[in-house]
PDB file of C-alpha atoms in Angstrom:
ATOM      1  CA  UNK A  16      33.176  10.792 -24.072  1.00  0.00           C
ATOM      2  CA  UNK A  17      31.871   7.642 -22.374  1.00  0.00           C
ATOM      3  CA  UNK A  18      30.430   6.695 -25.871  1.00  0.00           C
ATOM      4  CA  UNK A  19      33.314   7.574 -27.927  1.00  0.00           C
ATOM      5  CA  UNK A  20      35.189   5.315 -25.518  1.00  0.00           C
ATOM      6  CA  UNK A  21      32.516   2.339 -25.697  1.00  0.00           C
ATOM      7  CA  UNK A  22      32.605   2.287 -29.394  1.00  0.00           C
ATOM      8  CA  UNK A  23      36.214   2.515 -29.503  1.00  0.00           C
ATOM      9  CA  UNK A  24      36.504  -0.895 -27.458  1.00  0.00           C
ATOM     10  CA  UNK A  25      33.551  -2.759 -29.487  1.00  0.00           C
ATOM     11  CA  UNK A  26      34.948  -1.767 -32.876  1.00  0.00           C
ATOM     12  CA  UNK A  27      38.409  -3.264 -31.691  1.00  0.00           C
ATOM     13  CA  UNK A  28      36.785  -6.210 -30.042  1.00  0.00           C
ATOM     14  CA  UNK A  29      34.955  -7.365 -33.645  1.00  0.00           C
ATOM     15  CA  UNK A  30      38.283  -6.162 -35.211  1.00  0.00           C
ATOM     16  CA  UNK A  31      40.243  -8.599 -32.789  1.00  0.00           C
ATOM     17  CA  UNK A  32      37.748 -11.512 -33.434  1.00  0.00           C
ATOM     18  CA  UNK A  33      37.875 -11.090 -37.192  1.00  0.00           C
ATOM     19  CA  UNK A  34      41.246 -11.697 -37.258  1.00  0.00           C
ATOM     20  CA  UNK A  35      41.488 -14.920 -35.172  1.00  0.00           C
ATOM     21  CA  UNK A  36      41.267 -17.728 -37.871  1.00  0.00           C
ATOM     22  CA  UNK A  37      40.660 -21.472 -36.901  1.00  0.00           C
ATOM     23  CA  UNK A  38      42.519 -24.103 -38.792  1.00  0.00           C
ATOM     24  CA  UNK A  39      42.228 -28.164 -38.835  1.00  0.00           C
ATOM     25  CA  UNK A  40      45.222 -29.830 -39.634  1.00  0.00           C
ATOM     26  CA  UNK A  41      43.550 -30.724 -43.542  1.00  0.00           C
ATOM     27  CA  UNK A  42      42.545 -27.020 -43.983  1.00  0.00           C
ATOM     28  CA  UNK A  43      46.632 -26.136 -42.859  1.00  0.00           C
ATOM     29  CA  UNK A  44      48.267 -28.545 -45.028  1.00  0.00           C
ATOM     30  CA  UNK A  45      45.851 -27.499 -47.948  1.00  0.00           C
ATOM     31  CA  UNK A  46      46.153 -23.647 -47.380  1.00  0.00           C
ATOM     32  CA  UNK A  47      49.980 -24.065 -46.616  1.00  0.00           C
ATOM     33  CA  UNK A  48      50.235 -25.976 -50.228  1.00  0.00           C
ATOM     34  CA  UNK A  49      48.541 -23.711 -52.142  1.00  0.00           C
ATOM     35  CA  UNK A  50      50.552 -20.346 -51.054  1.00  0.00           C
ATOM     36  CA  UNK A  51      54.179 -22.135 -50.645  1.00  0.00           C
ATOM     37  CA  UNK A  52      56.787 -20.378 -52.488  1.00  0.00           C
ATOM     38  CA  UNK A  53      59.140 -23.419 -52.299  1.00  0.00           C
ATOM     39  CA  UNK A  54      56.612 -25.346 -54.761  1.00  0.00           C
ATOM     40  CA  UNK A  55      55.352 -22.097 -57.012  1.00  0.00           C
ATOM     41  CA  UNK A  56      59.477 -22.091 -57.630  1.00  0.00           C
ATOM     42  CA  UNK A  57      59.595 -25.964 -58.208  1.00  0.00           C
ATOM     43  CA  UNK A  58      56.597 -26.499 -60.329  1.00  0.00           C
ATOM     44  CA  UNK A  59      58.895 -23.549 -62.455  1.00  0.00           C
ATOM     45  CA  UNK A  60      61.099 -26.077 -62.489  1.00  0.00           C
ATOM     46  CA  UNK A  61      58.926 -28.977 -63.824  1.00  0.00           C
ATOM     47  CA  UNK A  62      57.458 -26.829 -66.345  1.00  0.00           C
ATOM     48  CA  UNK A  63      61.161 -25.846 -68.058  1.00  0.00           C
ATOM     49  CA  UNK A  64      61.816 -29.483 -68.063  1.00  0.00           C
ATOM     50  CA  UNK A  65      58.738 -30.336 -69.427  1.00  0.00           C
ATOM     51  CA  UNK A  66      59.450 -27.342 -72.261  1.00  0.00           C
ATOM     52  CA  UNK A  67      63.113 -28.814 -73.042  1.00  0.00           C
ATOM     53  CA  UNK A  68      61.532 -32.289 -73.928  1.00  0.00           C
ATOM     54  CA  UNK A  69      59.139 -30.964 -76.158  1.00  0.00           C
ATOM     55  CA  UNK A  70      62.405 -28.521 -77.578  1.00  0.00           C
ATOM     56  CA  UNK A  71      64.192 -31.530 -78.104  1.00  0.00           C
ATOM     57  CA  UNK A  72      61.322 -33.452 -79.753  1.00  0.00           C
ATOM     58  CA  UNK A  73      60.428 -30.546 -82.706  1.00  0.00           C
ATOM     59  CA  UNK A  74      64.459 -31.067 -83.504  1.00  0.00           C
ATOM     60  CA  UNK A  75      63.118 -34.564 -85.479  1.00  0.00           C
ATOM     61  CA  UNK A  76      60.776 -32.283 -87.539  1.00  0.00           C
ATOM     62  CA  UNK A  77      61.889 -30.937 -90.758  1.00  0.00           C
ATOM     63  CA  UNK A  78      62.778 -27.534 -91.074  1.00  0.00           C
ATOM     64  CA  UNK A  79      61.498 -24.950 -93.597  1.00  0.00           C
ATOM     65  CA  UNK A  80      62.780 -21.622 -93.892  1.00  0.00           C
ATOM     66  CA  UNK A  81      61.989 -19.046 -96.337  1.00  0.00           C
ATOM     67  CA  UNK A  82      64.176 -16.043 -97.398  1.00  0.00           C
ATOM     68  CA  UNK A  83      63.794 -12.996 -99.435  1.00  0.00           C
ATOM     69  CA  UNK A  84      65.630 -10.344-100.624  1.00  0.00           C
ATOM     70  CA  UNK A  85      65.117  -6.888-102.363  1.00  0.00           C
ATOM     71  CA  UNK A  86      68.287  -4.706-103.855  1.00  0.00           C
ATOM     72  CA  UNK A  87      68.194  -1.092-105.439  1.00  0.00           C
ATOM     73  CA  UNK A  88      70.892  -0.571-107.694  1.00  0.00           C
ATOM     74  CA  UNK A  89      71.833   3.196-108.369  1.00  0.00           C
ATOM     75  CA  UNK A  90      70.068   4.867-110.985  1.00  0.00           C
ATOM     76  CA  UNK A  91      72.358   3.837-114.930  1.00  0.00           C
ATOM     77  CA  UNK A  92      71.610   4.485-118.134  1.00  0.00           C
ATOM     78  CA  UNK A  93      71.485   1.972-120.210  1.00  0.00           C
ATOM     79  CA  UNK A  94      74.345  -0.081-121.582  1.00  0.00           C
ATOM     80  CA  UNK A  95      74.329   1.405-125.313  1.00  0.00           C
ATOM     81  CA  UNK A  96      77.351   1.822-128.043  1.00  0.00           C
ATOM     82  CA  UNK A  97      77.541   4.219-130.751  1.00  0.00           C
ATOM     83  CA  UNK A  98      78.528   3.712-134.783  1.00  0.00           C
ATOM     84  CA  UNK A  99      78.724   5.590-137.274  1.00  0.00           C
ATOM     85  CA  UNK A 100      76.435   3.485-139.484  1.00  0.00           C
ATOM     86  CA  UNK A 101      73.922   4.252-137.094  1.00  0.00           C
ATOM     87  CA  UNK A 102      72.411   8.075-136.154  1.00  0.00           C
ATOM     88  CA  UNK A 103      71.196   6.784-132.701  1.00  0.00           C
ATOM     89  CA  UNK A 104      73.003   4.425-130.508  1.00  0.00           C
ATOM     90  CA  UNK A 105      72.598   0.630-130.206  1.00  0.00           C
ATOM     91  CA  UNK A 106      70.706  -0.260-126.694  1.00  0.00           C
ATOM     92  CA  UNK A 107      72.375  -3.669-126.171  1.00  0.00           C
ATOM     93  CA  UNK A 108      70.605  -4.007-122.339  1.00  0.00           C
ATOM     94  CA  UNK A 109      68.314  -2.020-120.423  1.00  0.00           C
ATOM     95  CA  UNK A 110      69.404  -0.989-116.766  1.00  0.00           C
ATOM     96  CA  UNK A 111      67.800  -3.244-114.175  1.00  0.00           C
ATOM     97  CA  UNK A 112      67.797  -0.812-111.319  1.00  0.00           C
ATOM     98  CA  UNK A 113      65.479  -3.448-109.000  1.00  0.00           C
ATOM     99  CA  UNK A 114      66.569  -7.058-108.088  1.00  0.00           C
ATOM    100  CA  UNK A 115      64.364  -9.777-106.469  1.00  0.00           C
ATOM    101  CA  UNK A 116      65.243 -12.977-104.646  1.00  0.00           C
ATOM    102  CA  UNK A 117      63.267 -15.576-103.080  1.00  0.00           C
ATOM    103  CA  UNK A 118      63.922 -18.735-101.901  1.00  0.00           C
ATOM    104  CA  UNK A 119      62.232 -21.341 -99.811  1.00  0.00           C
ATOM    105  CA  UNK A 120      64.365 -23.965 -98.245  1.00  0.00           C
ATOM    106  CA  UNK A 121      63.472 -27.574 -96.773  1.00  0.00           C
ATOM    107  CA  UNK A 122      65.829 -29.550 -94.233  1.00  0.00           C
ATOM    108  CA  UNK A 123      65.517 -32.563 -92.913  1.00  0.00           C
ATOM    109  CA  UNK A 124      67.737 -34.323 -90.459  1.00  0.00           C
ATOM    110  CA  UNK A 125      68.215 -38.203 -91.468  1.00  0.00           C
ATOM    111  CA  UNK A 126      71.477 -39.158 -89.113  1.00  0.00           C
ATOM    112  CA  UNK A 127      73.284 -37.430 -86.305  1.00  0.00           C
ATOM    113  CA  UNK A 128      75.343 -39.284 -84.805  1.00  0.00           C
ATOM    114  CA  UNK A 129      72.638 -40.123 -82.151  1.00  0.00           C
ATOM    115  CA  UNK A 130      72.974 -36.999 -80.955  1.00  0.00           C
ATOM    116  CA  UNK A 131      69.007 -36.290 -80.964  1.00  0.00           C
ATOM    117  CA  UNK A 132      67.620 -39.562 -79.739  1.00  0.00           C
ATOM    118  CA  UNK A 133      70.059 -39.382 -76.833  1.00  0.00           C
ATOM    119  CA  UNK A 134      69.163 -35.576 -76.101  1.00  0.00           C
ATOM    120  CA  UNK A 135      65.386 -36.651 -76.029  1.00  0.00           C
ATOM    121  CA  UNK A 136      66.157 -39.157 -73.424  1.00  0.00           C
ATOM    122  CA  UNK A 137      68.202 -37.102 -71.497  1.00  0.00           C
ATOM    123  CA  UNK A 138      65.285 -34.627 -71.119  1.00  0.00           C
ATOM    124  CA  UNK A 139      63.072 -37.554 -69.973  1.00  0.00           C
ATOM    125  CA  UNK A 140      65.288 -38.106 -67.303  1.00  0.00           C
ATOM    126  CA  UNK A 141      65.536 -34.590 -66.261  1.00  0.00           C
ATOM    127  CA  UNK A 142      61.695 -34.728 -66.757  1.00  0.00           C
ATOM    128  CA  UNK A 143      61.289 -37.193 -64.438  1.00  0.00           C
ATOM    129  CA  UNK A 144      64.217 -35.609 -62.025  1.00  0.00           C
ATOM    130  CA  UNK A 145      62.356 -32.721 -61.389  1.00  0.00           C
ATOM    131  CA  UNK A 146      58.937 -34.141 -61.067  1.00  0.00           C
ATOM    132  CA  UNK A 147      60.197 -36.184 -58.481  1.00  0.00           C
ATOM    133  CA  UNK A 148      61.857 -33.402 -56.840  1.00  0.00           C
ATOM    134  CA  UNK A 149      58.230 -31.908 -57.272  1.00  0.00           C
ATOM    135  CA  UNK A 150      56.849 -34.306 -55.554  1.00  0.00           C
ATOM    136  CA  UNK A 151      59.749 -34.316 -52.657  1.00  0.00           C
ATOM    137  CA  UNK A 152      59.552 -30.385 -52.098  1.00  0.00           C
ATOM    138  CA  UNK A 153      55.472 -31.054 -51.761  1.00  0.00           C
ATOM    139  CA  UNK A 154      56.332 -33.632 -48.538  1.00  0.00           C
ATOM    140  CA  UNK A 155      58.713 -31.759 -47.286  1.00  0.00           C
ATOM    141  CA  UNK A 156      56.092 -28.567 -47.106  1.00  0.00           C
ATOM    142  CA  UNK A 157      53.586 -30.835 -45.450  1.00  0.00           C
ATOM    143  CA  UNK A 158      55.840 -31.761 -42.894  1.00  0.00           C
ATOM    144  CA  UNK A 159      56.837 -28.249 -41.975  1.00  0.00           C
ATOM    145  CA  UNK A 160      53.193 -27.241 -41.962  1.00  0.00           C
ATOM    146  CA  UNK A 161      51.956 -30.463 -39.783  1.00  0.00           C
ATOM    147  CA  UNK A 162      55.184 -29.685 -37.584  1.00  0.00           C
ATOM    148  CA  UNK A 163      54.165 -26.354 -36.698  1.00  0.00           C
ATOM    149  CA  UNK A 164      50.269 -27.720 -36.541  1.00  0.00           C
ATOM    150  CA  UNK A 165      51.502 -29.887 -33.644  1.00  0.00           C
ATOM    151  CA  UNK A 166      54.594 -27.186 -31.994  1.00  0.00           C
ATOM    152  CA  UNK A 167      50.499 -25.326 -31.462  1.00  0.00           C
ATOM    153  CA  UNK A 168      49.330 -27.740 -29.750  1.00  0.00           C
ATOM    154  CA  UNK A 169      52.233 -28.733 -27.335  1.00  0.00           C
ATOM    155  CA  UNK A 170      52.562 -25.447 -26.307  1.00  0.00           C
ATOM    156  CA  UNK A 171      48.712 -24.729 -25.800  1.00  0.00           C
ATOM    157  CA  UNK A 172      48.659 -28.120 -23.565  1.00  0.00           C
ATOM    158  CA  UNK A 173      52.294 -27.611 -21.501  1.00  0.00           C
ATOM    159  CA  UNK A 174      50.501 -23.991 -21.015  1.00  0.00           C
ATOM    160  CA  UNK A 175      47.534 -25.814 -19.459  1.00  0.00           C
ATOM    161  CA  UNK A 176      49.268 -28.053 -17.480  1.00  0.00           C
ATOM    162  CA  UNK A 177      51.335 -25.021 -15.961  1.00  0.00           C
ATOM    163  CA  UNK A 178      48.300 -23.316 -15.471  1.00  0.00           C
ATOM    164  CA  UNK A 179      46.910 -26.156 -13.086  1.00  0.00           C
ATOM    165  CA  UNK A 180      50.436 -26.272 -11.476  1.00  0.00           C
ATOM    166  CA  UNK A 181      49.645 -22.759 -10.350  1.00  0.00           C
ATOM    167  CA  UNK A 182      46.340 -23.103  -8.839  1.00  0.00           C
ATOM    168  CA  UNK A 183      47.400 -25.822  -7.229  1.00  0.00           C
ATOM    169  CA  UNK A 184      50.546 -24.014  -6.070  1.00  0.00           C
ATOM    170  CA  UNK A 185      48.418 -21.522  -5.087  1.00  0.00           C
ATOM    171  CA  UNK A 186      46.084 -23.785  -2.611  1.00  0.00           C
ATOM    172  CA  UNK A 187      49.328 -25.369  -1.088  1.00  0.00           C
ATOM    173  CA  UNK A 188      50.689 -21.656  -0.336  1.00  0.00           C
ATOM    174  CA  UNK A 189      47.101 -20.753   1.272  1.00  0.00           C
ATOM    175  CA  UNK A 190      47.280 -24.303   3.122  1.00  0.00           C
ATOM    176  CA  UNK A 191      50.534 -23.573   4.407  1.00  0.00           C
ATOM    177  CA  UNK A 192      49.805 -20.252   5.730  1.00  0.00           C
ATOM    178  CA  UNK A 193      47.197 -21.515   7.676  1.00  0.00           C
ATOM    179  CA  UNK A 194      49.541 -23.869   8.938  1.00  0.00           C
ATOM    180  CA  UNK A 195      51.929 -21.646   9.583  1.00  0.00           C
ATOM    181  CA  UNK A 196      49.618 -19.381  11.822  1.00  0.00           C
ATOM    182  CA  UNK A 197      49.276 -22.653  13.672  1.00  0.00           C
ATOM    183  CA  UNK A 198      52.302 -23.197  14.028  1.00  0.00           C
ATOM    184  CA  UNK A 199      52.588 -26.719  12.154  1.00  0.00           C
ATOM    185  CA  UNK A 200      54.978 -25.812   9.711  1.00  0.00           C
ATOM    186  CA  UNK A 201      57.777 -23.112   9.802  1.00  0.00           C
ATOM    187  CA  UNK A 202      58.306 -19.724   7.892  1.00  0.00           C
ATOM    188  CA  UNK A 203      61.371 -21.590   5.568  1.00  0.00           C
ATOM    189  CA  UNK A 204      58.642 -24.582   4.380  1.00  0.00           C
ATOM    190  CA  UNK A 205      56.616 -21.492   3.208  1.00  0.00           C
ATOM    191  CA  UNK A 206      59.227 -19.857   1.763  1.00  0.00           C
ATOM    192  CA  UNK A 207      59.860 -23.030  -0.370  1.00  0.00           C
ATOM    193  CA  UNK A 208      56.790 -23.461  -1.797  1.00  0.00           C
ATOM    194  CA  UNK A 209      56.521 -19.853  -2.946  1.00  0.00           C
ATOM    195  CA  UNK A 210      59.308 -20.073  -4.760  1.00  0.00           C
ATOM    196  CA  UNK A 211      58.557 -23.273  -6.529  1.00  0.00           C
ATOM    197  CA  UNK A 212      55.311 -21.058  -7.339  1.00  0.00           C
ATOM    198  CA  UNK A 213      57.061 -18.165  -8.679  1.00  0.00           C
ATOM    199  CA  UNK A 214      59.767 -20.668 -10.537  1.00  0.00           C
ATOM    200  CA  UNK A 215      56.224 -22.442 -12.194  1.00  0.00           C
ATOM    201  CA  UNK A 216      55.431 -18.496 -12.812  1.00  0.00           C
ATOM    202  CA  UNK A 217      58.644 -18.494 -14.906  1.00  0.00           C
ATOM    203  CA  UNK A 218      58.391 -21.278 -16.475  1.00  0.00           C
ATOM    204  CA  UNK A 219      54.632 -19.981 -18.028  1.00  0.00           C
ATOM    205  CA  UNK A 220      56.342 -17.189 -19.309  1.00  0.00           C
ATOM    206  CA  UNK A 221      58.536 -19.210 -21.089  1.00  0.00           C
ATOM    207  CA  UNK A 222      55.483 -21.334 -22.652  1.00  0.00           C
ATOM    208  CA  UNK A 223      53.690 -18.187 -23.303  1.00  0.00           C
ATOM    209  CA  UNK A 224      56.749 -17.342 -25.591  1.00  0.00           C
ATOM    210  CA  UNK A 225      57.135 -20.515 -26.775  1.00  0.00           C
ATOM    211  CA  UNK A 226      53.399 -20.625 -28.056  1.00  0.00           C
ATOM    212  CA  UNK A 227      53.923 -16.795 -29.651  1.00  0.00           C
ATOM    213  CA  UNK A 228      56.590 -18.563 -32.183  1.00  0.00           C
ATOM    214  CA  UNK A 229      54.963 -21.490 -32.963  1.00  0.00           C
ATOM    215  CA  UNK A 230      52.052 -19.452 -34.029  1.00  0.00           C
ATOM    216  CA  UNK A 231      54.305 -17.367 -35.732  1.00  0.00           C
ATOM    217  CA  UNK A 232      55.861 -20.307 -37.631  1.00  0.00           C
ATOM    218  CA  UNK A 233      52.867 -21.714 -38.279  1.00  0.00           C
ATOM    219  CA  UNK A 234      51.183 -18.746 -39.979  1.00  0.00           C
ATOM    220  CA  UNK A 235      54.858 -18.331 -41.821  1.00  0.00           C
ATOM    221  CA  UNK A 236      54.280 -21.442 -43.496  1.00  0.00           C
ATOM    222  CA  UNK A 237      50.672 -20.825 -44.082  1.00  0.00           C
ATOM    223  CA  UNK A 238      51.245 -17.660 -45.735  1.00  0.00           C
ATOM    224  CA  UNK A 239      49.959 -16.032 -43.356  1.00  0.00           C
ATOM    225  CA  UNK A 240      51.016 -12.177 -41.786  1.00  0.00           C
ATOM    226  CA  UNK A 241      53.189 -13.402 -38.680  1.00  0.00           C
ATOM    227  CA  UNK A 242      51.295 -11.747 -36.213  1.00  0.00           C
ATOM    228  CA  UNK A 243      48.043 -13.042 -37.663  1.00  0.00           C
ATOM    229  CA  UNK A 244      45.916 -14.429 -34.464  1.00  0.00           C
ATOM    230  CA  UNK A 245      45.538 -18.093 -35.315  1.00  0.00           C
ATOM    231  CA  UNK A 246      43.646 -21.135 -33.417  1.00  0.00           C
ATOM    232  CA  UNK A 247      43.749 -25.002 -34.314  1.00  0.00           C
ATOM    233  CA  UNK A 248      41.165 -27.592 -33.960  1.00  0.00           C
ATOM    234  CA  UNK A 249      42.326 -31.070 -32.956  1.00  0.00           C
ATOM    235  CA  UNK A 250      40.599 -34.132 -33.171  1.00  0.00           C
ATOM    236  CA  UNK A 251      41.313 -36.553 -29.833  1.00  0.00           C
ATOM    237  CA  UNK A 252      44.257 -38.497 -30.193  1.00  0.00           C
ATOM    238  CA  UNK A 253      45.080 -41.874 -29.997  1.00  0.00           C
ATOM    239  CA  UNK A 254      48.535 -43.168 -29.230  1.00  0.00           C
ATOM    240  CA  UNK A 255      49.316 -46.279 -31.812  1.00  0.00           C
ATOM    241  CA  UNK A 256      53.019 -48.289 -30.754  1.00  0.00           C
ATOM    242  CA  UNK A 257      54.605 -49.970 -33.622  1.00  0.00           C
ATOM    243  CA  UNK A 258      57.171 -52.478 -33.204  1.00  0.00           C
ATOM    244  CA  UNK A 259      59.097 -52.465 -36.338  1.00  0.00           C
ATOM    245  CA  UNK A 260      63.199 -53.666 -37.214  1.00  0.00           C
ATOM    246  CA  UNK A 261      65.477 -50.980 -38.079  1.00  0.00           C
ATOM    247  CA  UNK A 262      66.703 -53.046 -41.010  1.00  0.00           C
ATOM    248  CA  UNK A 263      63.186 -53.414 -42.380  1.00  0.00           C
ATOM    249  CA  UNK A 264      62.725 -49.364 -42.022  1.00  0.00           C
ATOM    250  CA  UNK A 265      66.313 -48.500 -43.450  1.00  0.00           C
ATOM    251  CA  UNK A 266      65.437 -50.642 -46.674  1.00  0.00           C
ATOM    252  CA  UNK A 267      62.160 -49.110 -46.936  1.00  0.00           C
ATOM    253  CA  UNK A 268      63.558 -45.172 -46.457  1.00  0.00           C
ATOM    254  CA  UNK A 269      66.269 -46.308 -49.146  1.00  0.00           C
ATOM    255  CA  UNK A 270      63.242 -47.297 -51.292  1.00  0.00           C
ATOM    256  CA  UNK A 271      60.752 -44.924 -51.057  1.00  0.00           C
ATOM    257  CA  UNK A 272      63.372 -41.798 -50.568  1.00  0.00           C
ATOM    258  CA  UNK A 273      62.558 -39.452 -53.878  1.00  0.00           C
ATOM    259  CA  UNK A 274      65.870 -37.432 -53.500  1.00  0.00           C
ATOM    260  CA  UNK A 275      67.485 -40.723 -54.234  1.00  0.00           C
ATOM    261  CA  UNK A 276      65.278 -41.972 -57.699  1.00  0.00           C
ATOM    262  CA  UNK A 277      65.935 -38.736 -58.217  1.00  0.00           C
ATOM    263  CA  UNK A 278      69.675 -38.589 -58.202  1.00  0.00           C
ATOM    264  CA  UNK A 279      69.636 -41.690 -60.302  1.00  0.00           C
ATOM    265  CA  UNK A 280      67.739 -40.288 -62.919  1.00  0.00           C
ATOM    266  CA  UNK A 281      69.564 -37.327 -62.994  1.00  0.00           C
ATOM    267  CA  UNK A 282      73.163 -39.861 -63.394  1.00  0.00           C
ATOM    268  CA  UNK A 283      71.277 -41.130 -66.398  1.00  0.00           C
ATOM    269  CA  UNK A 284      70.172 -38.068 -67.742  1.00  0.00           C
ATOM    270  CA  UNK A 285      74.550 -37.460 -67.450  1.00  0.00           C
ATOM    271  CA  UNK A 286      75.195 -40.566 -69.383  1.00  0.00           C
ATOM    272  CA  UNK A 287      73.018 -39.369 -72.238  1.00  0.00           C
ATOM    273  CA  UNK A 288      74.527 -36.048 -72.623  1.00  0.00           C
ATOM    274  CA  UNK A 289      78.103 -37.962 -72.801  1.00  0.00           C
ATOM    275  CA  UNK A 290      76.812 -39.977 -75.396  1.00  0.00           C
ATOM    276  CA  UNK A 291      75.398 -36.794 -77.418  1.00  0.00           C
ATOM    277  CA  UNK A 292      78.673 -35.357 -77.271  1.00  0.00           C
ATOM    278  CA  UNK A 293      80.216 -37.971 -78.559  1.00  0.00           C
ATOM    279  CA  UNK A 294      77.808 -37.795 -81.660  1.00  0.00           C
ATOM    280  CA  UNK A 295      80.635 -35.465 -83.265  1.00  0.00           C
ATOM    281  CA  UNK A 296      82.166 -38.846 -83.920  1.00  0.00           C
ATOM    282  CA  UNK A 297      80.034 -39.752 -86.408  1.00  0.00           C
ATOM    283  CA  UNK A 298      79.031 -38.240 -90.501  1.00  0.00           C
ATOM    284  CA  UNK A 299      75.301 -36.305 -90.379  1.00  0.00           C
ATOM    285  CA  UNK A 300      72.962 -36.556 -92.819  1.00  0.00           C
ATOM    286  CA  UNK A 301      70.065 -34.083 -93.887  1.00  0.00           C
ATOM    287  CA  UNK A 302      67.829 -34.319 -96.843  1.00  0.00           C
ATOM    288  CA  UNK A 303      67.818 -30.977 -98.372  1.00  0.00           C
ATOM    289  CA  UNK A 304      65.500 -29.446-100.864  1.00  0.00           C
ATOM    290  CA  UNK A 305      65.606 -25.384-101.733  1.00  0.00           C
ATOM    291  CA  UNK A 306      62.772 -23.905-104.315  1.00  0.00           C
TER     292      UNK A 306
END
């Protein structure tokens, strides 16, 4: 029994260690990039748009279509006509009983009305809409992933510091029972200090918690199983103050924001549909050829 019980504990000790995966912040960001459902959705996206330009474009080609056809008529006799000059009757036309048509056919568009050239750069601007959405959705994972990187670490480090507010807790409480047995402090001034210890003791729970979501989140946008054990390695940090004017920031946010190009490309992209419906306007012309 004492066996079964030993191996029992070392299979689910290599079982527990297995599990527990280390991550740097690159190896997060990478992993978190590659199995993000946000961006397998968006570069969708990007690939339809990138399809309707090059559905737009083959509209400029010409167009060949061939057709054929095959009719059975009923079985006639032939058309014939009787004399009386004549024993047998006069076949004027034998019966066609099988009919064949083919035709191959050639069009061309010349002139629409505009109507293609401003549907081909309409589907530029889309193009470029959603590759800059693309491109958005791809920071915006990054920063959830390096969030929950660094929601890790906070915890792990208020958890520390707790920790160390305990043990020290825990020398003042011996201290002061020593003192109290000497009578140099009194039973209240005791009291007080074990229940800032057992408020600290409250406060770890809390952290402990706190660290059990963040770990959760952070293996969520990993890809990761949510109760997948999960440690980080941090390089030391070093804090870097920047003194910069919140006029100089706003212009550059207003610059460099994607969602915004984007939006403007998109109001383009609207102006060049208007202007392909309005392509009704005017005559079209297609060179036609049929064979």
């Amino acid at each position: 029994m004492k066996k079964i019980i030993f191996t029992l504990i070392i299979i689910f000790s290599i079982k527990s260690f297995t599990q527990t995966k280390t991550y740097t912040l690159d190896e997060s960001i990478k992993l978190g990039i590659e199995n993000s459902k946000v961006l397998k959705i968006s570069n969708a996206k990007l690939a339809i748009a990138s399809a309707k330009v090059t559905e737009i474009k083959s509209q400029r080609f010409p167009k060949l279509s061939f057709n054929a056809a095959y009719m059975r008529l009923s079985d006639v006799p032939p058309f014939e006509i009787s004399t009386s000059f004549f024993p047998t009757p006069i076949r004027i036309q034998e019966a066609v009983l099988n009919t064949y048509n083919f035709k191959l056919s050639l069009q061309q568009p010349i002139f629409k009305g505009f109507k293609l050239s401003s549907l081909n750069s309409a589907a530029d601007y889309n193009l470029e809409s959603t590759e800059l959405d693309y491109s958005k959705d791809i920071n915006e994972e990054a920063f959830k992933i390096i969030s929950a990187f660094w929601n890790i670490y906070k915890a792990e480090n208020a958890n520390k510091i707790i920790d160390e507010n305990l043990k020290s807790l825990e020398s003042h409480i011996n201290d002061a029972k020593s003192f109290l047995e000497n009578d140099l402090i009194t039973r209240n001034d005791l009291l007080k200090i074990e229940v800032q210890y057992s408020t600290v003791q409250l406060k770890k729970v809390e952290v402990e918690n706190a660290l059990e979501i963040a770990k959760a989140l952070f293996n969520k946008t990993l890809g990761n199983g949510i109760s997948d054990e999960v440690k980080i390695e941090t390089e030391e940090l070093t804090l870097n103050i920047h003194k910069d004017n919140f006029n100089d920031l706003l212009i550059e946010a207003k610059s460099n924001r994607l969602e915004l190009e984007s939006v403007s490309k998109r109001i383009l992209a609207g102006k060049e549909q208007l202007s392909a419906s309005k392509s009704g306007w005017y005559p079209s012309i297609f060179l036609i050829s049929d064979f």
